[in-house]
Tab-separated table of C-alpha atoms in Angstrom:
chain	number	residue	atom	x	y	z
V	29	UNK	CA	-0.100	-0.095	-0.163
V	30	UNK	CA	2.220	3.473	-0.855
V	31	UNK	CA	2.255	5.619	1.983
V	32	UNK	CA	-0.750	8.725	0.679
V	33	UNK	CA	-3.817	5.646	0.105
V	34	UNK	CA	-2.126	3.794	3.862
V	35	UNK	CA	-2.763	8.124	4.762
V	36	UNK	CA	-6.189	8.006	3.797
V	37	UNK	CA	-7.323	4.171	5.048
V	38	UNK	CA	-6.257	4.794	8.464
V	39	UNK	CA	-7.559	8.202	8.905
V	40	UNK	CA	-10.751	6.186	7.621
V	41	UNK	CA	-10.767	3.767	10.182
V	42	UNK	CA	-9.795	6.459	13.200
V	43	UNK	CA	-12.512	8.126	12.183
V	44	UNK	CA	-14.599	5.099	11.835
V	45	UNK	CA	-13.633	3.821	16.289
V	46	UNK	CA	-14.492	7.083	17.306
V	47	UNK	CA	-17.386	6.594	15.509
V	48	UNK	CA	-18.223	3.233	17.692
V	49	UNK	CA	-16.510	5.132	21.411
V	50	UNK	CA	-19.163	7.998	20.156
V	51	UNK	CA	-21.490	5.550	20.081
V	52	UNK	CA	-21.081	3.779	23.514
V	53	UNK	CA	-21.334	6.905	25.306
V	54	UNK	CA	-18.492	8.928	27.257
V	55	UNK	CA	-16.612	8.323	30.538
V	56	UNK	CA	-15.478	5.339	29.079
V	57	UNK	CA	-11.820	4.218	29.792
V	58	UNK	CA	-8.521	5.001	27.268
V	59	UNK	CA	-7.199	2.888	24.871
V	60	UNK	CA	-4.016	1.938	23.111
V	61	UNK	CA	-5.333	0.765	19.849
V	62	UNK	CA	-3.514	-0.913	16.367
V	63	UNK	CA	-4.005	-0.173	13.280
V	64	UNK	CA	-2.959	-3.162	11.233
V	65	UNK	CA	-3.344	-4.353	7.297
V	66	UNK	CA	-5.241	-6.961	6.547
V	67	UNK	CA	-4.914	-6.919	2.653
V	68	UNK	CA	-2.927	-10.544	3.058
V	69	UNK	CA	-6.006	-11.685	4.007
V	70	UNK	CA	-8.704	-9.677	1.572
V	71	UNK	CA	-6.516	-8.333	-1.138
V	72	UNK	CA	-9.052	-4.807	-1.188
V	73	UNK	CA	-5.869	-3.236	1.303
V	74	UNK	CA	-8.742	-3.360	4.389
V	75	UNK	CA	-6.858	-2.811	7.643
V	76	UNK	CA	-8.415	-3.543	11.253
V	77	UNK	CA	-7.826	-2.244	14.904
V	78	UNK	CA	-7.551	-4.039	17.816
V	79	UNK	CA	-6.902	-3.133	21.247
V	80	UNK	CA	-2.903	-3.654	23.134
V	81	UNK	CA	-3.446	-5.888	26.320
V	82	UNK	CA	-2.942	-3.655	29.407
V	83	UNK	CA	-4.448	-3.976	32.785
V	84	UNK	CA	-7.163	-1.387	32.423
V	85	UNK	CA	-6.283	-0.782	35.872
V	86	UNK	CA	-3.404	1.621	35.124
V	87	UNK	CA	-6.816	3.904	34.203
V	88	UNK	CA	-8.245	4.055	36.995
V	89	UNK	CA	-4.804	6.037	38.507
V	90	UNK	CA	-7.607	8.714	36.476
V	91	UNK	CA	-10.422	9.040	39.746
V	92	UNK	CA	-8.824	8.542	42.795
V	93	UNK	CA	-11.196	8.355	45.312
V	94	UNK	CA	-10.801	11.549	47.616
V	95	UNK	CA	-8.826	13.889	45.126
V	96	UNK	CA	-10.093	16.853	44.169
V	97	UNK	CA	-8.276	16.677	40.687
V	98	UNK	CA	-8.075	13.947	38.477
V	99	UNK	CA	-5.092	12.774	37.004
V	100	UNK	CA	-4.573	12.813	33.528
V	101	UNK	CA	-4.883	10.413	31.375
V	102	UNK	CA	-1.152	10.260	29.463
V	103	UNK	CA	0.264	9.836	32.973
V	104	UNK	CA	-1.347	6.239	32.225
V	105	UNK	CA	-0.132	6.378	29.219
V	106	UNK	CA	3.542	7.352	30.095
V	107	UNK	CA	3.678	4.870	32.548
V	108	UNK	CA	2.967	2.260	29.865
V	109	UNK	CA	4.885	3.543	27.503
V	110	UNK	CA	8.114	3.044	29.954
V	111	UNK	CA	6.884	-0.820	30.559
V	112	UNK	CA	6.740	-1.685	26.967
V	113	UNK	CA	9.397	0.021	25.546
V	114	UNK	CA	11.791	-1.662	28.637
V	115	UNK	CA	10.805	-4.662	30.355
V	116	UNK	CA	7.484	-6.131	28.588
V	117	UNK	CA	8.957	-4.920	24.839
V	118	UNK	CA	8.766	-8.261	23.259
V	119	UNK	CA	5.890	-9.236	24.175
V	120	UNK	CA	5.033	-5.593	22.902
V	121	UNK	CA	6.335	-6.790	19.624
V	122	UNK	CA	4.862	-10.458	20.600
V	123	UNK	CA	1.534	-8.671	20.193
V	124	UNK	CA	1.632	-7.045	17.074
V	125	UNK	CA	3.171	-10.089	14.916
V	126	UNK	CA	0.481	-12.145	16.076
V	127	UNK	CA	-2.060	-10.002	14.786
V	128	UNK	CA	-3.192	-10.828	10.489
V	129	UNK	CA	-1.014	-7.840	9.679
V	130	UNK	CA	1.691	-6.142	10.003
V	131	UNK	CA	1.436	-2.886	11.709
V	132	UNK	CA	0.852	0.813	10.249
V	133	UNK	CA	-0.137	2.829	13.319
V	134	UNK	CA	-0.579	2.604	16.960
V	135	UNK	CA	-3.060	5.026	18.764
V	136	UNK	CA	-4.261	6.006	21.955
V	137	UNK	CA	-8.341	7.409	22.777
V	138	UNK	CA	-9.035	9.139	25.495
V	139	UNK	CA	-11.106	11.921	26.862
V	140	UNK	CA	-10.014	14.933	28.817
V	141	UNK	CA	-10.686	18.304	29.393
V	142	UNK	CA	-9.771	21.303	26.747
V	143	UNK	CA	-8.294	24.078	29.091
V	144	UNK	CA	-6.687	25.843	25.492
V	145	UNK	CA	-8.120	28.777	24.237
V	146	UNK	CA	-8.925	27.884	20.239
V	147	UNK	CA	-10.506	25.077	22.500
V	148	UNK	CA	-12.827	27.288	23.508
V	149	UNK	CA	-13.924	29.427	20.785
V	150	UNK	CA	-13.938	25.803	19.169
V	151	UNK	CA	-16.734	24.309	21.466
V	152	UNK	CA	-17.926	28.318	20.845
V	153	UNK	CA	-18.120	28.193	17.228
V	154	UNK	CA	-20.056	24.331	17.923
V	155	UNK	CA	-22.753	26.655	20.323
V	156	UNK	CA	-21.552	24.245	23.216
V	157	UNK	CA	-20.525	25.950	26.539
V	158	UNK	CA	-17.740	26.685	27.134
V	159	UNK	CA	-16.376	27.336	30.775
V	160	UNK	CA	-12.937	27.727	32.434
V	161	UNK	CA	-13.334	23.905	33.888
V	162	UNK	CA	-11.971	23.489	30.416
V	163	UNK	CA	-13.949	21.795	27.237
V	164	UNK	CA	-14.542	17.740	28.103
V	165	UNK	CA	-13.423	16.406	24.360
V	166	UNK	CA	-12.551	12.526	23.499
V	167	UNK	CA	-9.153	12.892	21.455
V	168	UNK	CA	-8.039	10.238	19.068
V	169	UNK	CA	-4.095	10.442	18.669
V	170	UNK	CA	-2.391	8.457	16.413
V	171	UNK	CA	0.804	8.125	14.731
V	172	UNK	CA	2.185	6.705	11.294
V	173	UNK	CA	5.438	4.017	9.913
V	174	UNK	CA	5.497	6.807	7.767
V	175	UNK	CA	5.713	9.308	10.765
V	176	UNK	CA	2.247	10.870	10.375
V	177	UNK	CA	0.251	12.880	12.857
V	178	UNK	CA	-2.907	11.930	13.353
V	179	UNK	CA	-5.474	13.399	15.759
V	180	UNK	CA	-9.393	13.005	15.710
V	181	UNK	CA	-11.111	14.694	18.056
V	182	UNK	CA	-14.965	15.505	19.126
V	183	UNK	CA	-15.940	17.746	21.965
V	184	UNK	CA	-18.918	16.530	24.056
V	185	UNK	CA	-22.459	17.197	22.574
V	186	UNK	CA	-20.599	18.013	19.216
V	187	UNK	CA	-22.288	16.007	16.136
V	188	UNK	CA	-19.257	16.546	14.398
V	189	UNK	CA	-15.343	15.305	14.819
V	190	UNK	CA	-12.466	17.987	14.128
V	191	UNK	CA	-9.528	15.214	12.240
V	192	UNK	CA	-5.799	16.518	10.999
V	193	UNK	CA	-2.730	14.245	9.156
V	194	UNK	CA	0.327	16.093	9.344
V	195	UNK	CA	2.008	14.633	7.567
V	196	UNK	CA	5.577	16.340	8.713
V	197	UNK	CA	3.954	17.110	12.414
V	198	UNK	CA	6.639	19.750	13.969
V	199	UNK	CA	8.436	18.987	17.064
V	200	UNK	CA	6.380	20.272	19.648
V	201	UNK	CA	3.442	18.178	17.752
V	202	UNK	CA	5.986	15.264	17.176
V	203	UNK	CA	7.949	15.015	20.141
V	204	UNK	CA	5.308	16.025	22.910
V	205	UNK	CA	3.693	14.145	25.284
V	206	UNK	CA	0.654	11.609	23.525
V	207	UNK	CA	2.478	11.923	19.897
V	208	UNK	CA	5.740	11.172	22.302
V	209	UNK	CA	4.343	8.113	23.598
V	210	UNK	CA	2.753	6.670	20.398
V	211	UNK	CA	6.186	7.334	18.754
V	212	UNK	CA	8.566	5.790	21.180
V	213	UNK	CA	5.765	2.545	20.756
V	214	UNK	CA	6.117	2.436	17.396
V	215	UNK	CA	9.482	2.668	17.657
V	216	UNK	CA	9.528	-0.300	20.154
V	217	UNK	CA	7.925	-2.547	18.091
V	218	UNK	CA	10.161	-2.130	15.156
V	219	UNK	CA	13.815	-2.213	16.533
């Protein structure tokens, strides 16, 4: 599959994953997902998505009983990344090799609060309430084997998503936060 076709197929797969998450509703635990090519069995270049087998208790750090503030989900992702790229790297590689086809991208699906000014403007443009506490969003952030960065974002209450694909993401996106963790995991798989 050529890179342009791969990018279009990954974008379609990620959009379908977010739509499925939206059907299930909000307040779901995050998921770390692999996007795999299944061309070998179908001959038409189709993709499928599978969730990494991770102990879901790591995500429960987000809601600590008695705490006033919640711990962001990306801290759980950071912990998973540290473990999966060192001690459990062989298990991560074995999981991807056991799939039907090669891995094309890794993605993190999680919910949180967008406290940025641009998030407030986007929510207002969508006719959604905007508070100082932040706008609830579901974000699906992915990186593929070609180094592209993908983000599918839905504000809670919005009927539509915002989707961005960056063929050559700048360092501030590529090397920080969730994108950096997802890229590190993908690099470990291919090491």
